[in-house]
Amino acid sequence: MRVYVPLTLSGLAAAHAAGEVGPGPLTAYAVTPGLREWYVSDDIEELEYAALSRAAAASLRLIAGNPDEARRRIVVAVDVPDGAATADPDHGLSAASLGEVRLAAALPLAKAAAVHVDADEAEKDVAAAAAALGAADLGDDDAQFTVDGAEDHELLWFGVQEIPQLIG
């Protein structure tokens, strides 16, 4: 099973220094039965993109919670054994937690398949989205439009060996 772990740039730097994403338990996103039902698709690439997008949204929340954090969403994709991830931990299949999984232990960074990162030109929109997130959560349509603007940016794919350049 491929899981998508939301991070920040400083979180990626800490994972690189430690050699692992963790400590556990970790919240990540994956193609779960709930996500399959919600997305209504049998195309695994579309489903994995939906899980990646949910992780990118969780990364935005991490950024919004730390004003000193770089305004670039980070998601690490890692393949784990099927039994390693527990779907819908403690949420009762709420729409906000679709695709969410819990991992009990840290993940070795060397096992990561890829790192997905916003391009430099996304930073302005990610910063605006992070600032608007609270108002969007309270139902402000204009704020939600701003948050959705960050989602218009595709995350770029990087190999694990490129992490030093990303955090440098």
PDB file of C-alpha atoms in Angstrom:
ATOM      1  CA  MET A   1       0.000   0.000   0.000  1.00  0.00           C
ATOM      2  CA  ARG A   2       1.267   3.435  -0.877  1.00  0.00           C
ATOM      3  CA  VAL A   3       0.744   6.061   1.797  1.00  0.00           C
ATOM      4  CA  TYR A   4       1.145   9.811   1.459  1.00  0.00           C
ATOM      5  CA  VAL A   5       2.566  11.532   4.531  1.00  0.00           C
ATOM      6  CA  PRO A   6       1.956  15.288   4.831  1.00  0.00           C
ATOM      7  CA  LEU A   7       4.951  17.298   6.009  1.00  0.00           C
ATOM      8  CA  THR A   8       6.386  20.785   5.983  1.00  0.00           C
ATOM      9  CA  LEU A   9       9.801  21.770   4.665  1.00  0.00           C
ATOM     10  CA  SER A  10      11.235  21.784   8.192  1.00  0.00           C
ATOM     11  CA  GLY A  11       9.554  18.408   8.803  1.00  0.00           C
ATOM     12  CA  LEU A  12      11.248  17.047   5.686  1.00  0.00           C
ATOM     13  CA  ALA A  13      14.595  18.403   6.920  1.00  0.00           C
ATOM     14  CA  ALA A  14      14.065  16.703  10.302  1.00  0.00           C
ATOM     15  CA  ALA A  15      13.131  13.433   8.579  1.00  0.00           C
ATOM     16  CA  HIS A  16      16.235  13.669   6.414  1.00  0.00           C
ATOM     17  CA  ALA A  17      18.446  14.249   9.470  1.00  0.00           C
ATOM     18  CA  ALA A  18      16.825  11.359  11.372  1.00  0.00           C
ATOM     19  CA  GLY A  19      16.659   9.032   8.372  1.00  0.00           C
ATOM     20  CA  GLU A  20      12.961   8.432   9.029  1.00  0.00           C
ATOM     21  CA  VAL A  21       9.576  10.100   8.965  1.00  0.00           C
ATOM     22  CA  GLY A  22       8.294   9.900  12.499  1.00  0.00           C
ATOM     23  CA  PRO A  23       8.158   9.070  15.281  1.00  0.00           C
ATOM     24  CA  GLY A  24       4.924   7.096  15.136  1.00  0.00           C
ATOM     25  CA  PRO A  25       2.062   7.164  15.244  1.00  0.00           C
ATOM     26  CA  LEU A  26       1.797   8.992  11.940  1.00  0.00           C
ATOM     27  CA  THR A  27      -1.234  10.255  10.075  1.00  0.00           C
ATOM     28  CA  ALA A  28      -1.050   9.671   6.340  1.00  0.00           C
ATOM     29  CA  TYR A  29      -3.427   9.264   3.402  1.00  0.00           C
ATOM     30  CA  ALA A  30      -3.987   6.288   1.123  1.00  0.00           C
ATOM     31  CA  VAL A  31      -6.499   4.639  -1.165  1.00  0.00           C
ATOM     32  CA  THR A  32      -8.909   3.331   1.465  1.00  0.00           C
ATOM     33  CA  PRO A  33     -12.352   1.760   0.981  1.00  0.00           C
ATOM     34  CA  GLY A  34     -13.942   5.041   2.096  1.00  0.00           C
ATOM     35  CA  LEU A  35     -11.910   7.045  -0.435  1.00  0.00           C
ATOM     36  CA  ARG A  36     -12.833   4.563  -3.200  1.00  0.00           C
ATOM     37  CA  GLU A  37     -16.521   4.912  -2.374  1.00  0.00           C
ATOM     38  CA  TRP A  38     -16.332   8.714  -2.174  1.00  0.00           C
ATOM     39  CA  TYR A  39     -14.332   9.125  -5.388  1.00  0.00           C
ATOM     40  CA  VAL A  40     -16.337   6.526  -7.329  1.00  0.00           C
ATOM     41  CA  SER A  41     -13.528   5.422  -9.611  1.00  0.00           C
ATOM     42  CA  ASP A  42     -11.738   2.180 -10.322  1.00  0.00           C
ATOM     43  CA  ASP A  43      -8.722   3.950 -11.841  1.00  0.00           C
ATOM     44  CA  ILE A  44      -5.927   3.437  -9.299  1.00  0.00           C
ATOM     45  CA  GLU A  45      -3.959   6.431 -10.606  1.00  0.00           C
ATOM     46  CA  GLU A  46      -6.948   8.729 -10.049  1.00  0.00           C
ATOM     47  CA  LEU A  47      -7.490   7.275  -6.581  1.00  0.00           C
ATOM     48  CA  GLU A  48      -3.820   7.708  -5.651  1.00  0.00           C
ATOM     49  CA  TYR A  49      -3.966  11.295  -6.914  1.00  0.00           C
ATOM     50  CA  ALA A  50      -7.000  11.869  -4.677  1.00  0.00           C
ATOM     51  CA  ALA A  51      -5.058  10.470  -1.683  1.00  0.00           C
ATOM     52  CA  LEU A  52      -2.057  12.657  -2.577  1.00  0.00           C
ATOM     53  CA  SER A  53      -4.360  15.692  -2.778  1.00  0.00           C
ATOM     54  CA  ARG A  54      -5.794  14.938   0.675  1.00  0.00           C
ATOM     55  CA  ALA A  55      -2.225  14.736   2.029  1.00  0.00           C
ATOM     56  CA  ALA A  56      -1.384  18.058   0.350  1.00  0.00           C
ATOM     57  CA  ALA A  57      -4.410  19.614   2.092  1.00  0.00           C
ATOM     58  CA  ALA A  58      -3.142  18.211   5.406  1.00  0.00           C
ATOM     59  CA  SER A  59       0.290  19.695   4.674  1.00  0.00           C
ATOM     60  CA  LEU A  60      -1.400  23.070   4.159  1.00  0.00           C
ATOM     61  CA  ARG A  61      -2.941  22.725   7.637  1.00  0.00           C
ATOM     62  CA  LEU A  62       0.512  22.045   9.104  1.00  0.00           C
ATOM     63  CA  ILE A  63       1.828  25.160   7.360  1.00  0.00           C
ATOM     64  CA  ALA A  64      -1.110  27.257   8.582  1.00  0.00           C
ATOM     65  CA  GLY A  65      -0.351  26.207  12.142  1.00  0.00           C
ATOM     66  CA  ASN A  66       3.210  27.531  11.996  1.00  0.00           C
ATOM     67  CA  PRO A  67       3.744  31.102  10.741  1.00  0.00           C
ATOM     68  CA  ASP A  68       7.515  30.569  10.495  1.00  0.00           C
ATOM     69  CA  GLU A  69       7.158  27.575   8.163  1.00  0.00           C
ATOM     70  CA  ALA A  70       8.078  27.801   4.475  1.00  0.00           C
ATOM     71  CA  ARG A  71       4.946  28.140   2.358  1.00  0.00           C
ATOM     72  CA  ARG A  72       5.441  24.974   0.290  1.00  0.00           C
ATOM     73  CA  ARG A  73       3.339  21.847   0.731  1.00  0.00           C
ATOM     74  CA  ILE A  74       5.364  18.651   1.131  1.00  0.00           C
ATOM     75  CA  VAL A  75       4.104  15.067   0.798  1.00  0.00           C
ATOM     76  CA  VAL A  76       6.296  11.966   1.104  1.00  0.00           C
ATOM     77  CA  ALA A  77       5.047   8.849  -0.702  1.00  0.00           C
ATOM     78  CA  VAL A  78       6.056   5.573   0.957  1.00  0.00           C
ATOM     79  CA  ASP A  79       5.123   1.972   0.188  1.00  0.00           C
ATOM     80  CA  VAL A  80       4.234   0.052   3.349  1.00  0.00           C
ATOM     81  CA  PRO A  81       2.957  -3.486   3.952  1.00  0.00           C
ATOM     82  CA  ASP A  82      -0.850  -3.675   3.680  1.00  0.00           C
ATOM     83  CA  GLY A  83      -1.334  -4.333   7.390  1.00  0.00           C
ATOM     84  CA  ALA A  84       0.826  -1.383   8.467  1.00  0.00           C
ATOM     85  CA  ALA A  85      -1.870   1.259   7.920  1.00  0.00           C
ATOM     86  CA  THR A  86      -5.182   1.471   9.787  1.00  0.00           C
ATOM     87  CA  ALA A  87      -7.920   3.221   7.806  1.00  0.00           C
ATOM     88  CA  ASP A  88     -10.218   5.865   9.300  1.00  0.00           C
ATOM     89  CA  PRO A  89      -8.690   5.965  12.768  1.00  0.00           C
ATOM     90  CA  ASP A  90     -11.165   7.357  15.300  1.00  0.00           C
ATOM     91  CA  HIS A  91     -13.214   9.376  12.800  1.00  0.00           C
ATOM     92  CA  GLY A  92     -16.257   7.242  12.039  1.00  0.00           C
ATOM     93  CA  LEU A  93     -15.911   7.737   8.287  1.00  0.00           C
ATOM     94  CA  SER A  94     -16.343  11.517   8.364  1.00  0.00           C
ATOM     95  CA  ALA A  95     -15.933  13.232   5.001  1.00  0.00           C
ATOM     96  CA  ALA A  96     -13.027  15.278   6.363  1.00  0.00           C
ATOM     97  CA  SER A  97     -10.998  12.142   7.063  1.00  0.00           C
ATOM     98  CA  LEU A  98     -11.561  10.191   3.843  1.00  0.00           C
ATOM     99  CA  GLY A  99      -8.383   8.386   2.897  1.00  0.00           C
ATOM    100  CA  GLU A 100      -6.805   9.020   6.287  1.00  0.00           C
ATOM    101  CA  VAL A 101      -4.739   6.195   7.733  1.00  0.00           C
ATOM    102  CA  ARG A 102      -2.686   5.783  10.879  1.00  0.00           C
ATOM    103  CA  LEU A 103       0.766   4.204  10.932  1.00  0.00           C
ATOM    104  CA  ALA A 104       2.011   2.948  14.279  1.00  0.00           C
ATOM    105  CA  ALA A 105       5.724   3.283  13.596  1.00  0.00           C
ATOM    106  CA  ALA A 106       8.145   5.676  11.947  1.00  0.00           C
ATOM    107  CA  LEU A 107       8.857   5.142   8.250  1.00  0.00           C
ATOM    108  CA  PRO A 108      12.437   4.784   7.004  1.00  0.00           C
ATOM    109  CA  LEU A 109      13.051   7.640   4.588  1.00  0.00           C
ATOM    110  CA  ALA A 110      15.165   5.335   2.428  1.00  0.00           C
ATOM    111  CA  LYS A 111      11.971   3.366   1.659  1.00  0.00           C
ATOM    112  CA  ALA A 112      10.176   6.443   0.314  1.00  0.00           C
ATOM    113  CA  ALA A 113       9.129   6.232  -3.320  1.00  0.00           C
ATOM    114  CA  ALA A 114       9.073   9.987  -3.910  1.00  0.00           C
ATOM    115  CA  VAL A 115       8.735  13.428  -2.401  1.00  0.00           C
ATOM    116  CA  HIS A 116       6.069  15.773  -3.774  1.00  0.00           C
ATOM    117  CA  VAL A 117       6.719  19.504  -3.311  1.00  0.00           C
ATOM    118  CA  ASP A 118       5.162  22.768  -4.435  1.00  0.00           C
ATOM    119  CA  ALA A 119       7.077  24.721  -7.059  1.00  0.00           C
ATOM    120  CA  ASP A 120       8.489  28.104  -6.059  1.00  0.00           C
ATOM    121  CA  GLU A 121       5.717  29.919  -7.935  1.00  0.00           C
ATOM    122  CA  ALA A 122       3.067  28.267  -5.712  1.00  0.00           C
ATOM    123  CA  GLU A 123       4.386  29.906  -2.528  1.00  0.00           C
ATOM    124  CA  LYS A 124       2.266  33.066  -2.844  1.00  0.00           C
ATOM    125  CA  ASP A 125      -0.957  31.072  -3.283  1.00  0.00           C
ATOM    126  CA  VAL A 126      -0.012  28.602  -0.531  1.00  0.00           C
ATOM    127  CA  ALA A 127       0.695  31.505   1.839  1.00  0.00           C
ATOM    128  CA  ALA A 128      -2.682  33.066   1.031  1.00  0.00           C
ATOM    129  CA  ALA A 129      -4.422  29.703   1.458  1.00  0.00           C
ATOM    130  CA  ALA A 130      -2.748  29.104   4.831  1.00  0.00           C
ATOM    131  CA  ALA A 131      -3.892  32.538   6.000  1.00  0.00           C
ATOM    132  CA  ALA A 132      -7.462  31.922   4.787  1.00  0.00           C
ATOM    133  CA  LEU A 133      -7.838  28.378   6.100  1.00  0.00           C
ATOM    134  CA  GLY A 134      -9.487  29.302   9.404  1.00  0.00           C
ATOM    135  CA  ALA A 135     -12.113  31.472   7.744  1.00  0.00           C
ATOM    136  CA  ALA A 136     -12.725  28.793   5.098  1.00  0.00           C
ATOM    137  CA  ASP A 137     -13.319  26.247   7.852  1.00  0.00           C
ATOM    138  CA  LEU A 138     -15.977  28.581   9.260  1.00  0.00           C
ATOM    139  CA  GLY A 139     -17.817  28.672   5.932  1.00  0.00           C
ATOM    140  CA  ASP A 140     -16.445  31.835   4.318  1.00  0.00           C
ATOM    141  CA  ASP A 141     -16.818  31.238   0.558  1.00  0.00           C
ATOM    142  CA  ASP A 142     -14.197  33.836  -0.407  1.00  0.00           C
ATOM    143  CA  ALA A 143     -11.688  32.226   1.952  1.00  0.00           C
ATOM    144  CA  GLN A 144     -12.526  28.805   0.520  1.00  0.00           C
ATOM    145  CA  PHE A 145     -11.863  30.174  -2.965  1.00  0.00           C
ATOM    146  CA  THR A 146      -8.415  31.294  -1.748  1.00  0.00           C
ATOM    147  CA  VAL A 147      -7.718  27.859  -0.213  1.00  0.00           C
ATOM    148  CA  ASP A 148      -8.787  26.200  -3.456  1.00  0.00           C
ATOM    149  CA  GLY A 149      -6.261  28.415  -5.266  1.00  0.00           C
ATOM    150  CA  ALA A 150      -3.420  26.481  -3.632  1.00  0.00           C
ATOM    151  CA  GLU A 151      -4.951  23.245  -4.865  1.00  0.00           C
ATOM    152  CA  ASP A 152      -4.658  24.538  -8.427  1.00  0.00           C
ATOM    153  CA  HIS A 153      -0.890  24.008  -8.153  1.00  0.00           C
ATOM    154  CA  GLU A 154       0.352  20.529  -8.968  1.00  0.00           C
ATOM    155  CA  LEU A 155       2.989  19.167  -6.620  1.00  0.00           C
ATOM    156  CA  LEU A 156       6.275  18.370  -8.337  1.00  0.00           C
ATOM    157  CA  TRP A 157       7.838  14.899  -8.093  1.00  0.00           C
ATOM    158  CA  PHE A 158      11.334  14.470  -6.643  1.00  0.00           C
ATOM    159  CA  GLY A 159      13.409  11.396  -5.909  1.00  0.00           C
ATOM    160  CA  VAL A 160      14.509  10.752  -2.335  1.00  0.00           C
ATOM    161  CA  GLN A 161      18.105  11.424  -3.373  1.00  0.00           C
ATOM    162  CA  GLU A 162      17.065  15.023  -4.182  1.00  0.00           C
ATOM    163  CA  ILE A 163      15.983  15.836  -0.613  1.00  0.00           C
ATOM    164  CA  PRO A 164      19.286  17.597   0.261  1.00  0.00           C
ATOM    165  CA  GLN A 165      18.687  20.092  -2.588  1.00  0.00           C
ATOM    166  CA  LEU A 166      15.063  20.616  -1.504  1.00  0.00           C
ATOM    167  CA  ILE A 167      15.927  21.416   2.104  1.00  0.00           C
ATOM    168  CA  GLY A 168      19.186  23.208   1.321  1.00  0.00           C
TER     169      GLY A 168
END
